[in-house]
Short mmCIF file of C-alpha atoms and ligand atoms in Angstrom, two decimals:
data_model
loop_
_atom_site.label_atom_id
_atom_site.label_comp_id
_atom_site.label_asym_id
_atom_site.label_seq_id
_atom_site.Cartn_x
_atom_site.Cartn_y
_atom_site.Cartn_z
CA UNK O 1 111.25 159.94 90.68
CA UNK O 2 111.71 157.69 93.57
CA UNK O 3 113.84 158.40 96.41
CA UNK O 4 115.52 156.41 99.35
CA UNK O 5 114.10 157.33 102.87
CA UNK O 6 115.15 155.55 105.66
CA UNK O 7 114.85 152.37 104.31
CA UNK O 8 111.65 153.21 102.64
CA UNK O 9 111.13 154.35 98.94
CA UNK O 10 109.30 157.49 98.73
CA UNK O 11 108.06 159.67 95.62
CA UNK O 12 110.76 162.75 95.61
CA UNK O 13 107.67 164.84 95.95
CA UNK O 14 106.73 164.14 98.59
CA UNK O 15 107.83 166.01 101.96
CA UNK O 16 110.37 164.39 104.31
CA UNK O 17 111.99 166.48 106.89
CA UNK O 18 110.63 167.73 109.81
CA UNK O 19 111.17 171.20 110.60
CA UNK O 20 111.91 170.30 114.26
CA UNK O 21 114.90 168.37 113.57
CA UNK O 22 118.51 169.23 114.09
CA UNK O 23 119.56 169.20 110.00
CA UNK O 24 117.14 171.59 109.12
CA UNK O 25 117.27 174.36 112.67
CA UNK O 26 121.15 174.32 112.57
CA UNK O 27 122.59 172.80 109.29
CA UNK O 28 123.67 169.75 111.20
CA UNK O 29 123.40 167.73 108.22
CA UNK O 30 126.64 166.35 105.73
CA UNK O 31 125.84 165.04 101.89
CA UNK O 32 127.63 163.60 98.79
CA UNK O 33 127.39 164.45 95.36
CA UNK O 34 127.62 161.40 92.98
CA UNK O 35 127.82 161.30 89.30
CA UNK O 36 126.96 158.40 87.22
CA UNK O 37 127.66 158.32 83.52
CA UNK O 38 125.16 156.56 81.05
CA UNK O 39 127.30 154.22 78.18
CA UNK O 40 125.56 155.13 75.28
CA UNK O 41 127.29 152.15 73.27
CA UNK O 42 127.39 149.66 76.33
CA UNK O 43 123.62 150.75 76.91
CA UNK O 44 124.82 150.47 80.57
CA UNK O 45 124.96 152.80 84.06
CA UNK O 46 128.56 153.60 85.44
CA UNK O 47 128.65 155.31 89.02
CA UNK O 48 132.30 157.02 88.92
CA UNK O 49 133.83 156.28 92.20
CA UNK O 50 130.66 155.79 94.00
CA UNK O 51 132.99 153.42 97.06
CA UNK O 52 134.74 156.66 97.66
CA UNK O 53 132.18 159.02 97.68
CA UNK O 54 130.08 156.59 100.40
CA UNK O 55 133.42 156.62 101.95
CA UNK O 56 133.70 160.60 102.19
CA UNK O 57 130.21 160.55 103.50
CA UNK O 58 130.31 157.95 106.24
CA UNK O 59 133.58 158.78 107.39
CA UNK O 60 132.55 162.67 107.86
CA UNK O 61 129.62 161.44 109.31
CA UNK O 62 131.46 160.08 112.23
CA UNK O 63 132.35 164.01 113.42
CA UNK O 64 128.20 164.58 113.59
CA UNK O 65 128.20 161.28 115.76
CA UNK O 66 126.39 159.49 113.21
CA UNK O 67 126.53 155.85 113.00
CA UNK O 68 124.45 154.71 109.71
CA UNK O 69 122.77 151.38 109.90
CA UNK O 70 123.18 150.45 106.38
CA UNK O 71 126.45 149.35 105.52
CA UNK O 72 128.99 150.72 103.24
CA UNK O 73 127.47 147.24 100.70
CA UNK O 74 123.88 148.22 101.68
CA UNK O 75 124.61 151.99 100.76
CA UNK O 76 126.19 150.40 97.18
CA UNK O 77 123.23 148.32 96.66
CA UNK O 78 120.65 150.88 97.68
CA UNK O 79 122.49 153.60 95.31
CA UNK O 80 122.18 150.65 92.56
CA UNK O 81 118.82 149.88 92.99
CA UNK O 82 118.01 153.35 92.88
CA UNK O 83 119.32 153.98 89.80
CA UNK O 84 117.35 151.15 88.56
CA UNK O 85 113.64 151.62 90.16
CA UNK O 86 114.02 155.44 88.24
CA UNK O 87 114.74 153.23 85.11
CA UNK O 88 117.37 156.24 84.35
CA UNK O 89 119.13 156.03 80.98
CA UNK O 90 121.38 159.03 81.02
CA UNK O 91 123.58 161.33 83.28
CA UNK O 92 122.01 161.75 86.47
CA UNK O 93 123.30 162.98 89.56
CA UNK O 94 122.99 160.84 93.38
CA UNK O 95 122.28 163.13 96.14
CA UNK O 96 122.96 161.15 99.66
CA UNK O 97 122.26 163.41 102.42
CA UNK O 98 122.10 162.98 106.26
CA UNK O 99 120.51 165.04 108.58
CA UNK O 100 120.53 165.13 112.35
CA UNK O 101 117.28 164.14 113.12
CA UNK O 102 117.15 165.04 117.33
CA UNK O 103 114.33 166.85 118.03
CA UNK O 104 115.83 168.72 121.67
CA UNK O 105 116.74 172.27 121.54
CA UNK O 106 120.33 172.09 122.20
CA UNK O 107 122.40 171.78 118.99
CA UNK O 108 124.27 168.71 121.04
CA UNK O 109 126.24 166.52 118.36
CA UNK O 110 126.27 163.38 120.91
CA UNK O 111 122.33 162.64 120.76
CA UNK O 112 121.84 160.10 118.65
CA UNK O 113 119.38 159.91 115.50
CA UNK O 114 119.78 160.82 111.78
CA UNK O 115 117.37 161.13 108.30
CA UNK O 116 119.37 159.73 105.71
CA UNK O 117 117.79 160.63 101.91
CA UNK O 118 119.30 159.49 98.90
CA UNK O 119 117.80 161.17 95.44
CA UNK O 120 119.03 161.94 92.07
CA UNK O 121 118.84 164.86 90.44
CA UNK O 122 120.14 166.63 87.20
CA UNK O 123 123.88 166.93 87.20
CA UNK O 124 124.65 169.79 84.68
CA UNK O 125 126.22 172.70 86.84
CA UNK O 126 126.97 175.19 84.05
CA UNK O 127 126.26 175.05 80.08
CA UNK O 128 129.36 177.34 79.29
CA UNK O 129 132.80 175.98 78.10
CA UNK O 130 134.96 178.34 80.95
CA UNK O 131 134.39 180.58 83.47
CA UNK O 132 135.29 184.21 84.55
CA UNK O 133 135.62 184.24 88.60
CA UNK O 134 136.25 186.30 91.06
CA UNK O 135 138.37 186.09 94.08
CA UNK O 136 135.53 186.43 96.92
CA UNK O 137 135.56 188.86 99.65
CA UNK O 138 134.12 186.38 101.76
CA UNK O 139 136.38 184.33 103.58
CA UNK O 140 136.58 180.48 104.43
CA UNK O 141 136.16 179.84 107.61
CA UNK O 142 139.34 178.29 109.60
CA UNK O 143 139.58 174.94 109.64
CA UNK O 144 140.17 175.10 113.30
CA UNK O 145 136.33 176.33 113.52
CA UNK O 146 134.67 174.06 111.17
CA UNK O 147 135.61 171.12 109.62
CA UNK O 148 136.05 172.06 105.59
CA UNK O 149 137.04 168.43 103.85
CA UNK O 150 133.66 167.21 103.76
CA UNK O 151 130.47 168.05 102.45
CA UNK O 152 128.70 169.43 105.64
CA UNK O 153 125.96 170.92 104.91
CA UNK O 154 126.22 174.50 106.77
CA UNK O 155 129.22 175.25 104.55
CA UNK O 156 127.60 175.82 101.97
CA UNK O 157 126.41 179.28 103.33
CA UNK O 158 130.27 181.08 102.76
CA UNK O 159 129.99 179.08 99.65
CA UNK O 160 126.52 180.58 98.66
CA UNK O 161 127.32 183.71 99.92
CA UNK O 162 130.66 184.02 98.34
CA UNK O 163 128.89 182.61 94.53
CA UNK O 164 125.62 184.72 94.99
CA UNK O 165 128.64 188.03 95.23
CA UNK O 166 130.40 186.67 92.11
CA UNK O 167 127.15 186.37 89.94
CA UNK O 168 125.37 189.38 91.12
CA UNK O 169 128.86 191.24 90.36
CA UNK O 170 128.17 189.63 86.59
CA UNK O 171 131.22 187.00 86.98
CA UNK O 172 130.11 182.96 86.95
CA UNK O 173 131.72 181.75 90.29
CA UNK O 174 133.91 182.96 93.31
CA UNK O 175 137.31 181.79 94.34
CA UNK O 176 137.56 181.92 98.08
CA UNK O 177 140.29 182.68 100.12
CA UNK O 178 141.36 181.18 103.19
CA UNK O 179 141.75 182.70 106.61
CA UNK O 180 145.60 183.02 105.62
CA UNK O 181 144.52 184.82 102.88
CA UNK O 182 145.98 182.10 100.68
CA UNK O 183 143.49 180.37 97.47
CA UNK O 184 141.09 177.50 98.67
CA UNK O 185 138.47 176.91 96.11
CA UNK O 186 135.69 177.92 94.09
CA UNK O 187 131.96 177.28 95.28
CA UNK O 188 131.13 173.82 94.02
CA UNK O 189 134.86 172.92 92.99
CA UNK O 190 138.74 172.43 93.83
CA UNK O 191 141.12 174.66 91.95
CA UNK O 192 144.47 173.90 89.79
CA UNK O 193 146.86 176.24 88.48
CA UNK O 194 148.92 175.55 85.80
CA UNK O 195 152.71 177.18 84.60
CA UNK O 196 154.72 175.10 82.31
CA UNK O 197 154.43 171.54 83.22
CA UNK O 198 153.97 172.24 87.00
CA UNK O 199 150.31 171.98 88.04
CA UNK O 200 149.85 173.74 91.58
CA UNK O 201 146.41 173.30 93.46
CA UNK O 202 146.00 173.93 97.42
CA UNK O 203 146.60 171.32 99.79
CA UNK O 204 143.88 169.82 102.00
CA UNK O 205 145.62 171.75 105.06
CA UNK O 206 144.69 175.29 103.82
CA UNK O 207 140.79 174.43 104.09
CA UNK O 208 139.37 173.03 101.26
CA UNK O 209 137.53 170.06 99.87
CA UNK O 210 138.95 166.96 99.90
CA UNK O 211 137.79 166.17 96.54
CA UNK O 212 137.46 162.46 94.63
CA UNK O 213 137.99 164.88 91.05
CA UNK O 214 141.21 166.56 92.44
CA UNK O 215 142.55 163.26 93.11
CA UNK O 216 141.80 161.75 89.99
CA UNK O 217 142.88 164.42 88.00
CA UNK O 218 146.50 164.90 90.23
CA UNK O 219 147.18 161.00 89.10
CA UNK O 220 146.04 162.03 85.51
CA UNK O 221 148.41 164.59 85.37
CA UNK O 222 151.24 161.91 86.95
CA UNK O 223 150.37 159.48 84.41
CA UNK O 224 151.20 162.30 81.81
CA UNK O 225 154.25 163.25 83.08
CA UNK O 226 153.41 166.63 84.84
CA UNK O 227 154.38 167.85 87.93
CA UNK O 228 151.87 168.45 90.35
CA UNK O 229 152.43 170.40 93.54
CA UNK O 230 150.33 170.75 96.53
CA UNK O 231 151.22 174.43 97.80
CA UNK O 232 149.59 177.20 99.00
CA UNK O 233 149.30 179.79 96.62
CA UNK O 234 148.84 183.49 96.83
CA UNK O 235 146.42 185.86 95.65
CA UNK O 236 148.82 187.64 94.08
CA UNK O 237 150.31 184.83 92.34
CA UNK O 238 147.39 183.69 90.57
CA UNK O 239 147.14 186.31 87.57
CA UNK O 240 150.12 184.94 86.32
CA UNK O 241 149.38 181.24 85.89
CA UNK O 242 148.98 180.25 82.31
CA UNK O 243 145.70 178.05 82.64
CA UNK O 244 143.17 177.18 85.96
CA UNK O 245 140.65 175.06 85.98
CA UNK O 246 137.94 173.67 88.07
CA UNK O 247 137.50 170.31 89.20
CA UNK O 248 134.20 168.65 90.63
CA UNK O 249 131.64 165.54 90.30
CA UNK O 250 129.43 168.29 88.72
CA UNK O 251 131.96 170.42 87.05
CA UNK O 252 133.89 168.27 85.77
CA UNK O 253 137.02 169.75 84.62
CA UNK O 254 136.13 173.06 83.87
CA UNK O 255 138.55 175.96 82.76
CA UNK O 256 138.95 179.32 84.20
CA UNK O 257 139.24 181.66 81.50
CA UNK O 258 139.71 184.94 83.80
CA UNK O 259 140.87 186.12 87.05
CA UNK O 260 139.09 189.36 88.54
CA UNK O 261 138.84 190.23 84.51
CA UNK O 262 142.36 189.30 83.78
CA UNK O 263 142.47 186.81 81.27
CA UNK O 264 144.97 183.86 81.56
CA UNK O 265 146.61 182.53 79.05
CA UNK O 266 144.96 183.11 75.80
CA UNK O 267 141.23 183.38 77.82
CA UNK O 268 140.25 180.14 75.91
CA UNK O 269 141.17 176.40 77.28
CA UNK O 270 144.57 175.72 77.67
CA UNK O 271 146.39 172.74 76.22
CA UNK O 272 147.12 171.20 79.71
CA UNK O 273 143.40 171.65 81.18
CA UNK O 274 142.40 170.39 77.47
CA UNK O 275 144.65 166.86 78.07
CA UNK O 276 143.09 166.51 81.12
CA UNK O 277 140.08 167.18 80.45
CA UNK O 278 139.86 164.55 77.39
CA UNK O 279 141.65 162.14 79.80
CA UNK O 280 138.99 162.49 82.62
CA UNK O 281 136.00 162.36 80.02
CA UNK O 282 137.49 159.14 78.64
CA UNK O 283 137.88 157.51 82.07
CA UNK O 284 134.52 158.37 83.60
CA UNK O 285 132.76 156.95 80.42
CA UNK O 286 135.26 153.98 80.13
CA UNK O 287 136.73 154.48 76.64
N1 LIG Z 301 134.76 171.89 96.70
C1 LIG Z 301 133.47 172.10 96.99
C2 LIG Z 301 133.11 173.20 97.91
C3 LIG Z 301 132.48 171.27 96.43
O1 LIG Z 301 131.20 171.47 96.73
C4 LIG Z 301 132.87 170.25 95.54
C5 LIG Z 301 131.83 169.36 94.90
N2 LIG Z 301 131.60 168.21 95.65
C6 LIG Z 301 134.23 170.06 95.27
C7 LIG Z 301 135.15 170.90 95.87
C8 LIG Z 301 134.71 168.95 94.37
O2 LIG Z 301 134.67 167.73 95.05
P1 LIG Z 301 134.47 166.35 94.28
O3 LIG Z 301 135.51 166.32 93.23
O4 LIG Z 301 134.68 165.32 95.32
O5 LIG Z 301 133.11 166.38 93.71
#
């Protein structure tokens, strides 16, 4: 497939980064993950929420002192055209990444220069209908140390760390808590809780995410008439919840059938994570 290179369209074969640079020696790199939806009956592409997801990425950049020369259009149009030079007919997943490019030893944020790579990729995360996690015993770093509500790239070693645990302990995913000790998220995805009608998921404050699905799916549950609270929760709190799920541009919305082997709810989807979920499904494919 082809891929966007700095400005130039390159065979996704073919090697890119240079070891020397500044992305690869210390993770000073930030990315997106994009999801577009193929309309079987329009016979048509549909990128869901790609202006946000640019807007994630560029914004974050700024905090890695990156200044991209495309524009927010350009990065549209190049996303677009992307999608079209690969001819793709079906789900496919848009990988922008950026990656300090500075070739000095220092990891100094202020030099300027950047690699920015666009490619697309496959966008199934798991086959199976929920998940069994497991609350981590690694730890999210404090947001006071790292900056967790964008995609930088050397996050994702808790987040590896903390999902290679989970599956090696025979579970499908890690929830991670934060330095308070209070629930972030899972590895690739934000969290929700649900009792009754209330829907509780952290808020952006305790370290996690700030994720385009989580939004979408708080005004889903609005538009339905649930509550939905931003609050902290508890470890110990969370075996009681009725229904969790997952939410991600991967993962859609994905439930979480057990907690540390305790089973919530019935074990199987739950009638609130199933409204959503048919909600979302019909919105990102327009129906
Ligand atoms: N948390 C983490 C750690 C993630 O990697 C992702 C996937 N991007 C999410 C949450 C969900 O974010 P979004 O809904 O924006 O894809």
């Amino acid at each position: 497939m082809w891929m966007y290179v700095d400005g130039k369209w390159v065979k996704d074969d073919q090697p890119v980064v240079f070891a020397q640079s500044k992305g690869v020696q210390y993770g000073l790199g930030i990315f997106e993950g994009i999801r577009a939806y193929w309309l079987e009956d329009r016979e048509q592409l549909s990128i869901f929420r790609l202006e946000d997801h640019i807007t994630r990425w560029v914004e974050g950049a700024k905090i890695l002192n990156m200044e991209f020369r495309e524009s927010m259009d350009e990065l549209v149009s190049i996303i677009q055209e992307l999608l079209w030079k690969n001819n793709v007919r079906q789900n496919i997943y848009i990988r922008p990444v950026a990656l300090k490019s500075v070739q000095t030893i220092r990891p100094l944020i202020s030099e300027v220069g950047q690699q920015i790579i666009i490619y697309l990729t496959d966008p199934v995360y798991t086959i199976k209908e929920g998940l069994d996690v497991q609350i981590s015993t690694w730890t999210r770093p404090s947001p006071q140390s790292f900056p967790l509500h964008i995609k930088l790239t050397s996050h994702y070693l808790t987040l590896g760390l903390a999902a290679t645990e989970a599956v090696q302990n025979g579970y499908d995913d890690a929830l991670l808590l934060n330095d308070q000790g209070m629930i972030s998220e899972g590895s690739g995805a934000n969290v929700f809780f649900v009792k009754g009608n209330e829907l509780y998921t952290p808020p952006i404050s305790d370290g996690i995410l700030a994720g385009i699905t989580r939004a979408t799916v708080m005004d889903l549950a609005l538009a339905r008439g649930l509550i939905v609270k931003e609050k902290s929760v508890p470890r110990s709190y969370v075996y009681q919840f009725d229904e969790a799920f997952y939410t991600g541009t991967a993962i859609e919305i994905k439930p979480i059938f057990s907690i540390d082997q305790r089973k919530l709810g019935t074990g199987h989807i739950g009638p609130v994570t199933k409204l959503l979920k048919e909600d979302y499904l019909r919105l990102v494919y327009r129906k």
